[in-house]
PDB file of C-alpha atoms in Angstrom:
ATOM      1  CA  MET A   1      22.279 -32.775  38.658  1.00  0.00           C
ATOM      2  CA  ASP A   2      20.704 -36.246  38.442  1.00  0.00           C
ATOM      3  CA  TRP A   3      17.131 -34.946  38.608  1.00  0.00           C
ATOM      4  CA  TRP A   4      15.669 -38.218  37.351  1.00  0.00           C
ATOM      5  CA  ARG A   5      16.659 -40.123  40.508  1.00  0.00           C
ATOM      6  CA  ALA A   6      14.066 -38.242  42.558  1.00  0.00           C
ATOM      7  CA  TYR A   7      11.593 -37.527  39.761  1.00  0.00           C
ATOM      8  CA  PHE A   8      10.887 -41.136  38.756  1.00  0.00           C
ATOM      9  CA  ASP A   9      10.025 -42.358  42.242  1.00  0.00           C
ATOM     10  CA  GLU A  10       6.941 -44.089  43.620  1.00  0.00           C
ATOM     11  CA  THR A  11       4.905 -40.863  43.189  1.00  0.00           C
ATOM     12  CA  TYR A  12       5.477 -40.687  39.433  1.00  0.00           C
ATOM     13  CA  PRO A  13       2.709 -43.118  38.340  1.00  0.00           C
ATOM     14  CA  ARG A  14       0.235 -41.231  40.522  1.00  0.00           C
ATOM     15  CA  ARG A  15       1.261 -37.852  39.089  1.00  0.00           C
ATOM     16  CA  TYR A  16       1.067 -39.083  35.483  1.00  0.00           C
ATOM     17  CA  GLN A  17      -2.218 -40.961  35.250  1.00  0.00           C
ATOM     18  CA  ILE A  18      -2.062 -41.775  31.553  1.00  0.00           C
ATOM     19  CA  ASP A  19      -5.349 -42.560  29.853  1.00  0.00           C
ATOM     20  CA  PRO A  20      -5.386 -46.268  28.856  1.00  0.00           C
ATOM     21  CA  GLU A  21      -6.603 -45.198  25.417  1.00  0.00           C
ATOM     22  CA  GLN A  22      -3.343 -43.293  24.921  1.00  0.00           C
ATOM     23  CA  THR A  23      -1.351 -46.448  25.616  1.00  0.00           C
ATOM     24  CA  VAL A  24      -3.540 -48.393  23.196  1.00  0.00           C
ATOM     25  CA  ALA A  25      -2.883 -45.788  20.470  1.00  0.00           C
ATOM     26  CA  GLU A  26       0.873 -45.866  21.148  1.00  0.00           C
ATOM     27  CA  VAL A  27       1.016 -49.652  21.000  1.00  0.00           C
ATOM     28  CA  LEU A  28      -1.027 -49.771  17.792  1.00  0.00           C
ATOM     29  CA  MET A  29       1.483 -47.357  16.294  1.00  0.00           C
ATOM     30  CA  LEU A  30       4.359 -49.546  17.431  1.00  0.00           C
ATOM     31  CA  ARG A  31       2.747 -52.625  15.912  1.00  0.00           C
ATOM     32  CA  ASP A  32       2.756 -50.802  12.562  1.00  0.00           C
ATOM     33  CA  LEU A  33       6.415 -49.824  12.861  1.00  0.00           C
ATOM     34  CA  LEU A  34       8.015 -52.852  14.524  1.00  0.00           C
ATOM     35  CA  PRO A  35       8.872 -56.238  13.009  1.00  0.00           C
ATOM     36  CA  GLU A  36       6.318 -58.991  13.477  1.00  0.00           C
ATOM     37  CA  PRO A  37       6.322 -61.011  16.719  1.00  0.00           C
ATOM     38  CA  PRO A  38       8.140 -62.883  18.129  1.00  0.00           C
ATOM     39  CA  ALA A  39      10.825 -60.268  17.382  1.00  0.00           C
ATOM     40  CA  ASP A  40      13.215 -59.321  20.200  1.00  0.00           C
ATOM     41  CA  ILE A  41      12.400 -55.800  21.444  1.00  0.00           C
ATOM     42  CA  LEU A  42      14.407 -53.504  23.767  1.00  0.00           C
ATOM     43  CA  ASP A  43      12.321 -50.874  25.594  1.00  0.00           C
ATOM     44  CA  VAL A  44      14.741 -48.121  26.632  1.00  0.00           C
ATOM     45  CA  ALA A  45      13.506 -46.201  29.691  1.00  0.00           C
ATOM     46  CA  CYS A  46      10.568 -48.583  30.055  1.00  0.00           C
ATOM     47  CA  GLY A  47       9.243 -47.013  33.273  1.00  0.00           C
ATOM     48  CA  ALA A  48       6.326 -48.963  34.713  1.00  0.00           C
ATOM     49  CA  GLY A  49       6.194 -51.119  31.594  1.00  0.00           C
ATOM     50  CA  ARG A  50       3.178 -49.714  29.742  1.00  0.00           C
ATOM     51  CA  HIS A  51       4.565 -50.573  26.320  1.00  0.00           C
ATOM     52  CA  SER A  52       6.724 -53.554  27.294  1.00  0.00           C
ATOM     53  CA  LEU A  53       3.821 -55.425  28.851  1.00  0.00           C
ATOM     54  CA  ALA A  54       1.470 -54.736  25.935  1.00  0.00           C
ATOM     55  CA  LEU A  55       4.058 -55.863  23.391  1.00  0.00           C
ATOM     56  CA  ALA A  56       4.819 -58.989  25.392  1.00  0.00           C
ATOM     57  CA  ARG A  57       1.102 -59.809  25.449  1.00  0.00           C
ATOM     58  CA  ALA A  58       1.181 -59.542  21.648  1.00  0.00           C
ATOM     59  CA  GLY A  59       3.906 -62.186  21.430  1.00  0.00           C
ATOM     60  CA  PHE A  60       7.110 -60.136  21.315  1.00  0.00           C
ATOM     61  CA  HIS A  61      10.176 -61.060  23.364  1.00  0.00           C
ATOM     62  CA  VAL A  62      10.669 -57.888  25.396  1.00  0.00           C
ATOM     63  CA  VAL A  63      13.430 -56.581  27.629  1.00  0.00           C
ATOM     64  CA  GLY A  64      12.696 -53.315  29.404  1.00  0.00           C
ATOM     65  CA  VAL A  65      15.507 -51.278  30.924  1.00  0.00           C
ATOM     66  CA  ASP A  66      15.214 -48.401  33.356  1.00  0.00           C
ATOM     67  CA  ILE A  67      17.198 -46.828  36.175  1.00  0.00           C
ATOM     68  CA  SER A  68      14.199 -46.344  38.482  1.00  0.00           C
ATOM     69  CA  GLU A  69      13.823 -49.208  40.930  1.00  0.00           C
ATOM     70  CA  PRO A  70      10.307 -48.113  42.016  1.00  0.00           C
ATOM     71  CA  LEU A  71       9.094 -48.188  38.407  1.00  0.00           C
ATOM     72  CA  LEU A  72      10.869 -51.464  37.667  1.00  0.00           C
ATOM     73  CA  ALA A  73       9.182 -52.975  40.718  1.00  0.00           C
ATOM     74  CA  LEU A  74       5.797 -52.034  39.233  1.00  0.00           C
ATOM     75  CA  SER A  75       6.774 -53.552  35.870  1.00  0.00           C
ATOM     76  CA  ARG A  76       7.905 -56.804  37.437  1.00  0.00           C
ATOM     77  CA  ALA A  77       4.846 -57.041  39.666  1.00  0.00           C
ATOM     78  CA  ALA A  78       2.489 -56.543  36.706  1.00  0.00           C
ATOM     79  CA  ALA A  79       4.352 -59.138  34.639  1.00  0.00           C
ATOM     80  CA  ALA A  80       4.249 -61.636  37.508  1.00  0.00           C
ATOM     81  CA  GLU A  81       0.552 -61.062  38.169  1.00  0.00           C
ATOM     82  CA  GLU A  82      -0.382 -61.655  34.530  1.00  0.00           C
ATOM     83  CA  ARG A  83       2.320 -64.295  34.002  1.00  0.00           C
ATOM     84  CA  ILE A  84       3.759 -62.269  31.154  1.00  0.00           C
ATOM     85  CA  ASP A  85       7.149 -63.367  29.858  1.00  0.00           C
ATOM     86  CA  ALA A  86       9.035 -60.055  29.876  1.00  0.00           C
ATOM     87  CA  GLN A  87      12.324 -59.081  31.508  1.00  0.00           C
ATOM     88  CA  PHE A  88      12.875 -55.827  33.366  1.00  0.00           C
ATOM     89  CA  VAL A  89      16.487 -54.850  33.960  1.00  0.00           C
ATOM     90  CA  ALA A  90      18.038 -52.048  36.017  1.00  0.00           C
ATOM     91  CA  ALA A  91      20.399 -50.211  33.682  1.00  0.00           C
ATOM     92  CA  ASP A  92      21.618 -46.724  32.861  1.00  0.00           C
ATOM     93  CA  MET A  93      20.595 -45.911  29.283  1.00  0.00           C
ATOM     94  CA  ARG A  94      24.002 -44.302  28.723  1.00  0.00           C
ATOM     95  CA  ALA A  95      25.668 -47.699  29.210  1.00  0.00           C
ATOM     96  CA  LEU A  96      23.362 -50.368  27.822  1.00  0.00           C
ATOM     97  CA  PRO A  97      24.869 -53.844  28.345  1.00  0.00           C
ATOM     98  CA  TYR A  98      23.846 -55.356  24.990  1.00  0.00           C
ATOM     99  CA  VAL A  99      25.561 -56.037  21.676  1.00  0.00           C
ATOM    100  CA  SER A 100      23.622 -57.095  18.547  1.00  0.00           C
ATOM    101  CA  CYS A 101      20.787 -58.634  20.580  1.00  0.00           C
ATOM    102  CA  PHE A 102      17.563 -57.008  19.393  1.00  0.00           C
ATOM    103  CA  ASP A 103      15.504 -56.791  16.217  1.00  0.00           C
ATOM    104  CA  ALA A 104      14.159 -53.414  17.341  1.00  0.00           C
ATOM    105  CA  ALA A 105      14.291 -50.883  20.150  1.00  0.00           C
ATOM    106  CA  ILE A 106      11.721 -48.369  21.328  1.00  0.00           C
ATOM    107  CA  ASN A 107      12.096 -45.116  23.258  1.00  0.00           C
ATOM    108  CA  MET A 108       8.729 -43.609  24.123  1.00  0.00           C
ATOM    109  CA  PHE A 109       7.087 -40.639  25.868  1.00  0.00           C
ATOM    110  CA  THR A 110      10.066 -38.265  25.448  1.00  0.00           C
ATOM    111  CA  ALA A 111      12.389 -40.529  27.445  1.00  0.00           C
ATOM    112  CA  PHE A 112      15.424 -38.940  25.785  1.00  0.00           C
ATOM    113  CA  GLY A 113      17.480 -35.819  26.361  1.00  0.00           C
ATOM    114  CA  TYR A 114      17.729 -36.302  30.132  1.00  0.00           C
ATOM    115  CA  PHE A 115      21.380 -35.289  30.341  1.00  0.00           C
ATOM    116  CA  ASP A 116      22.922 -31.821  30.260  1.00  0.00           C
ATOM    117  CA  ALA A 117      26.061 -33.001  28.445  1.00  0.00           C
ATOM    118  CA  GLU A 118      25.439 -33.583  24.743  1.00  0.00           C
ATOM    119  CA  GLU A 119      27.880 -36.469  24.667  1.00  0.00           C
ATOM    120  CA  GLU A 120      25.787 -38.309  27.256  1.00  0.00           C
ATOM    121  CA  ASN A 121      22.618 -38.047  25.185  1.00  0.00           C
ATOM    122  CA  GLN A 122      24.638 -39.141  22.182  1.00  0.00           C
ATOM    123  CA  ALA A 123      25.890 -42.136  24.177  1.00  0.00           C
ATOM    124  CA  VAL A 124      22.279 -43.282  24.611  1.00  0.00           C
ATOM    125  CA  LEU A 125      21.806 -43.514  20.840  1.00  0.00           C
ATOM    126  CA  THR A 126      25.184 -45.128  20.342  1.00  0.00           C
ATOM    127  CA  GLY A 127      24.319 -47.775  22.937  1.00  0.00           C
ATOM    128  CA  ILE A 128      20.955 -48.460  21.314  1.00  0.00           C
ATOM    129  CA  ALA A 129      22.608 -48.829  17.910  1.00  0.00           C
ATOM    130  CA  ARG A 130      25.093 -51.277  19.404  1.00  0.00           C
ATOM    131  CA  ALA A 131      22.267 -53.275  21.010  1.00  0.00           C
ATOM    132  CA  LEU A 132      20.466 -53.736  17.680  1.00  0.00           C
ATOM    133  CA  LYS A 133      21.153 -56.583  15.321  1.00  0.00           C
ATOM    134  CA  PRO A 134      22.311 -55.537  11.830  1.00  0.00           C
ATOM    135  CA  GLY A 135      19.196 -54.301  10.074  1.00  0.00           C
ATOM    136  CA  GLY A 136      17.455 -53.653  13.393  1.00  0.00           C
ATOM    137  CA  ARG A 137      15.362 -50.539  13.835  1.00  0.00           C
ATOM    138  CA  LEU A 138      14.743 -47.907  16.506  1.00  0.00           C
ATOM    139  CA  VAL A 139      11.395 -46.180  17.064  1.00  0.00           C
ATOM    140  CA  MET A 140      11.516 -42.940  19.069  1.00  0.00           C
ATOM    141  CA  GLU A 141       8.457 -40.916  20.155  1.00  0.00           C
ATOM    142  CA  LEU A 142       9.393 -37.479  21.462  1.00  0.00           C
ATOM    143  CA  ALA A 143       8.252 -33.946  22.136  1.00  0.00           C
ATOM    144  CA  HIS A 144       8.305 -31.848  18.974  1.00  0.00           C
ATOM    145  CA  ARG A 145      10.443 -28.799  19.696  1.00  0.00           C
ATOM    146  CA  ASP A 146       8.800 -26.582  17.083  1.00  0.00           C
ATOM    147  CA  ARG A 147       5.383 -27.343  18.583  1.00  0.00           C
ATOM    148  CA  VAL A 148       6.664 -26.840  22.153  1.00  0.00           C
ATOM    149  CA  VAL A 149       7.963 -23.382  21.264  1.00  0.00           C
ATOM    150  CA  ARG A 150       4.817 -22.354  19.370  1.00  0.00           C
ATOM    151  CA  SER A 151       2.445 -23.420  22.153  1.00  0.00           C
ATOM    152  CA  PHE A 152       4.650 -22.701  25.176  1.00  0.00           C
ATOM    153  CA  GLN A 153       2.910 -21.903  28.466  1.00  0.00           C
ATOM    154  CA  GLU A 154       4.735 -20.861  31.604  1.00  0.00           C
ATOM    155  CA  ALA A 155       2.248 -22.545  33.934  1.00  0.00           C
ATOM    156  CA  ASP A 156      -0.610 -25.025  34.020  1.00  0.00           C
ATOM    157  CA  TRP A 157      -2.421 -27.187  36.530  1.00  0.00           C
ATOM    158  CA  TYR A 158      -4.626 -30.265  36.703  1.00  0.00           C
ATOM    159  CA  GLU A 159      -6.507 -32.397  39.208  1.00  0.00           C
ATOM    160  CA  LEU A 160      -6.084 -36.158  39.678  1.00  0.00           C
ATOM    161  CA  ASP A 161      -8.947 -38.574  40.224  1.00  0.00           C
ATOM    162  CA  ASP A 162      -8.275 -38.667  43.964  1.00  0.00           C
ATOM    163  CA  GLY A 163      -8.498 -34.868  44.260  1.00  0.00           C
ATOM    164  CA  THR A 164      -4.754 -34.188  44.296  1.00  0.00           C
ATOM    165  CA  LEU A 165      -3.971 -30.809  42.709  1.00  0.00           C
ATOM    166  CA  ILE A 166      -0.815 -30.480  40.625  1.00  0.00           C
ATOM    167  CA  TRP A 167       0.676 -27.166  39.533  1.00  0.00           C
ATOM    168  CA  ARG A 168       3.457 -27.001  36.943  1.00  0.00           C
ATOM    169  CA  ARG A 169       5.757 -24.127  36.046  1.00  0.00           C
ATOM    170  CA  HIS A 170       7.883 -24.296  32.902  1.00  0.00           C
ATOM    171  CA  HIS A 171      10.954 -22.519  31.608  1.00  0.00           C
ATOM    172  CA  PHE A 172      12.379 -22.991  28.127  1.00  0.00           C
ATOM    173  CA  ASP A 173      15.945 -22.001  27.276  1.00  0.00           C
ATOM    174  CA  PRO A 174      15.897 -21.459  23.482  1.00  0.00           C
ATOM    175  CA  ILE A 175      19.682 -21.385  23.220  1.00  0.00           C
ATOM    176  CA  ARG A 176      20.348 -24.688  24.993  1.00  0.00           C
ATOM    177  CA  GLY A 177      17.025 -26.229  24.019  1.00  0.00           C
ATOM    178  CA  LEU A 178      16.285 -27.105  27.642  1.00  0.00           C
ATOM    179  CA  LEU A 179      12.766 -27.411  29.019  1.00  0.00           C
ATOM    180  CA  THR A 180      12.675 -27.261  32.830  1.00  0.00           C
ATOM    181  CA  SER A 181       9.454 -27.989  34.702  1.00  0.00           C
ATOM    182  CA  LEU A 182       8.652 -27.800  38.411  1.00  0.00           C
ATOM    183  CA  ASP A 183       5.773 -29.976  39.628  1.00  0.00           C
ATOM    184  CA  ARG A 184       4.123 -29.088  42.932  1.00  0.00           C
ATOM    185  CA  TRP A 185       1.159 -30.972  44.323  1.00  0.00           C
ATOM    186  CA  ARG A 186      -1.178 -31.079  47.297  1.00  0.00           C
ATOM    187  CA  THR A 187      -3.128 -34.200  48.270  1.00  0.00           C
ATOM    188  CA  PRO A 188      -6.697 -34.043  49.651  1.00  0.00           C
ATOM    189  CA  GLY A 189      -5.117 -34.637  53.073  1.00  0.00           C
ATOM    190  CA  GLY A 190      -3.031 -31.467  52.751  1.00  0.00           C
ATOM    191  CA  GLU A 191       0.356 -33.107  52.077  1.00  0.00           C
ATOM    192  CA  GLU A 192       2.543 -31.096  49.722  1.00  0.00           C
ATOM    193  CA  GLU A 193       5.566 -32.150  47.653  1.00  0.00           C
ATOM    194  CA  GLU A 194       7.472 -31.052  44.565  1.00  0.00           C
ATOM    195  CA  ARG A 195       9.773 -32.490  41.897  1.00  0.00           C
ATOM    196  CA  PHE A 196      11.483 -30.986  38.867  1.00  0.00           C
ATOM    197  CA  HIS A 197      12.751 -32.314  35.577  1.00  0.00           C
ATOM    198  CA  ARG A 198      14.922 -30.890  32.819  1.00  0.00           C
ATOM    199  CA  ILE A 199      14.946 -32.283  29.288  1.00  0.00           C
ATOM    200  CA  ARG A 200      16.901 -31.323  26.203  1.00  0.00           C
ATOM    201  CA  ILE A 201      14.367 -31.101  23.383  1.00  0.00           C
ATOM    202  CA  TYR A 202      15.787 -31.609  19.903  1.00  0.00           C
ATOM    203  CA  THR A 203      14.669 -30.466  16.496  1.00  0.00           C
ATOM    204  CA  ALA A 204      14.264 -33.125  13.837  1.00  0.00           C
ATOM    205  CA  THR A 205      17.405 -31.752  12.166  1.00  0.00           C
ATOM    206  CA  GLU A 206      19.471 -32.168  15.337  1.00  0.00           C
ATOM    207  CA  LEU A 207      18.074 -35.617  16.045  1.00  0.00           C
ATOM    208  CA  SER A 208      18.773 -36.790  12.499  1.00  0.00           C
ATOM    209  CA  ALA A 209      22.430 -35.784  12.871  1.00  0.00           C
ATOM    210  CA  MET A 210      22.702 -37.561  16.229  1.00  0.00           C
ATOM    211  CA  LEU A 211      21.149 -40.757  14.890  1.00  0.00           C
ATOM    212  CA  ARG A 212      23.560 -40.779  11.950  1.00  0.00           C
ATOM    213  CA  ALA A 213      26.500 -40.160  14.292  1.00  0.00           C
ATOM    214  CA  ALA A 214      25.391 -43.248  16.236  1.00  0.00           C
ATOM    215  CA  GLY A 215      25.376 -45.339  13.062  1.00  0.00           C
ATOM    216  CA  LEU A 216      21.604 -45.282  12.519  1.00  0.00           C
ATOM    217  CA  THR A 217      19.891 -44.093   9.345  1.00  0.00           C
ATOM    218  CA  PRO A 218      16.529 -42.304   9.726  1.00  0.00           C
ATOM    219  CA  THR A 219      14.060 -43.982   7.367  1.00  0.00           C
ATOM    220  CA  ALA A 220      10.729 -42.359   8.302  1.00  0.00           C
ATOM    221  CA  TRP A 221       9.364 -39.356  10.207  1.00  0.00           C
ATOM    222  CA  TYR A 222       5.832 -39.014  11.562  1.00  0.00           C
ATOM    223  CA  GLY A 223       3.933 -36.395  13.542  1.00  0.00           C
ATOM    224  CA  SER A 224       1.270 -38.391  15.365  1.00  0.00           C
ATOM    225  CA  MET A 225       0.322 -41.825  16.685  1.00  0.00           C
ATOM    226  CA  GLN A 226      -1.788 -42.223  13.546  1.00  0.00           C
ATOM    227  CA  LEU A 227       1.431 -41.886  11.515  1.00  0.00           C
ATOM    228  CA  HIS A 228       0.463 -38.628   9.845  1.00  0.00           C
ATOM    229  CA  ALA A 229       3.214 -36.813   7.967  1.00  0.00           C
ATOM    230  CA  PHE A 230       5.640 -34.844  10.133  1.00  0.00           C
ATOM    231  CA  THR A 231       5.106 -31.088   9.795  1.00  0.00           C
ATOM    232  CA  ILE A 232       5.887 -27.933  11.760  1.00  0.00           C
ATOM    233  CA  ASP A 233       2.474 -28.254  13.452  1.00  0.00           C
ATOM    234  CA  SER A 234       2.726 -31.946  14.363  1.00  0.00           C
ATOM    235  CA  PRO A 235       1.874 -32.724  18.009  1.00  0.00           C
ATOM    236  CA  ARG A 236       4.728 -35.241  18.359  1.00  0.00           C
ATOM    237  CA  LEU A 237       8.009 -36.227  16.704  1.00  0.00           C
ATOM    238  CA  ILE A 238       8.245 -39.898  15.776  1.00  0.00           C
ATOM    239  CA  VAL A 239      11.262 -41.241  13.950  1.00  0.00           C
ATOM    240  CA  VAL A 240      12.216 -44.688  12.696  1.00  0.00           C
ATOM    241  CA  ALA A 241      15.941 -45.304  12.220  1.00  0.00           C
ATOM    242  CA  GLN A 242      17.776 -48.424  11.098  1.00  0.00           C
ATOM    243  CA  ARG A 243      21.132 -49.996  11.763  1.00  0.00           C
ATOM    244  CA  PRO A 244      22.718 -50.966   8.432  1.00  0.00           C
ATOM    245  CA  LEU A 245      22.712 -54.640   7.456  1.00  0.00           C
ATOM    246  CA  ARG A 246      26.431 -54.315   6.845  1.00  0.00           C
ATOM    247  CA  GLU A 247      28.694 -51.964   8.738  1.00  0.00           C
ATOM    248  CA  THR A 248      30.764 -49.566   6.646  1.00  0.00           C
ATOM    249  CA  GLU A 249      34.458 -50.313   6.880  1.00  0.00           C
ATOM    250  CA  GLY A 250      36.523 -47.398   8.061  1.00  0.00           C
TER     251      GLY A 250
END
């Protein structure tokens, strides 16, 4: 089921009100891991453009791709308002339309593992590898499966600034590695809606094998935005992988 078509709609930015300080920390991390501007950067699953816009402000040439038209509309509107030179393209991350175009690619906020079929998630990495120039690098920032399992909660809730209440129920399938979450919310006016998402969460071991199968070599692993060493207790999984300067002849 294509859950992401409904999940990443116009309600998504309201449901996920990300602290601006979090974005600042993520972009500072990226600046440490990416080539210097004006490098060409591909933001895979760019959403509303949090990282694309910040990197473009810093002098990078950025192309953001996403399948959500509502989120792309927000990205384009923000770029137009600030007169930021960034492109936002509607594209399925399983079929990226680029070959050897970018010095680096980013994939942030666990925007990976959306597809039930393993070959489809693998196709995302293969497409990113193809989009990179020889020697180009990929930075991925993902949920850390070991940490998810150790701190798993079946339910939680939070309140937005406007008084909207959001309840979330979670189910984790340890055999398939699938985390399914149901979001339900009620606005101050009494309107109620719900959305669900399902993400395949990978261990570092699994992800390393997938990156190598795509033709990318993992070069560094981190466990936080501050680039602390990756351990079993790390809050996040951050990996840097590189396309070889020269392709191996088969």
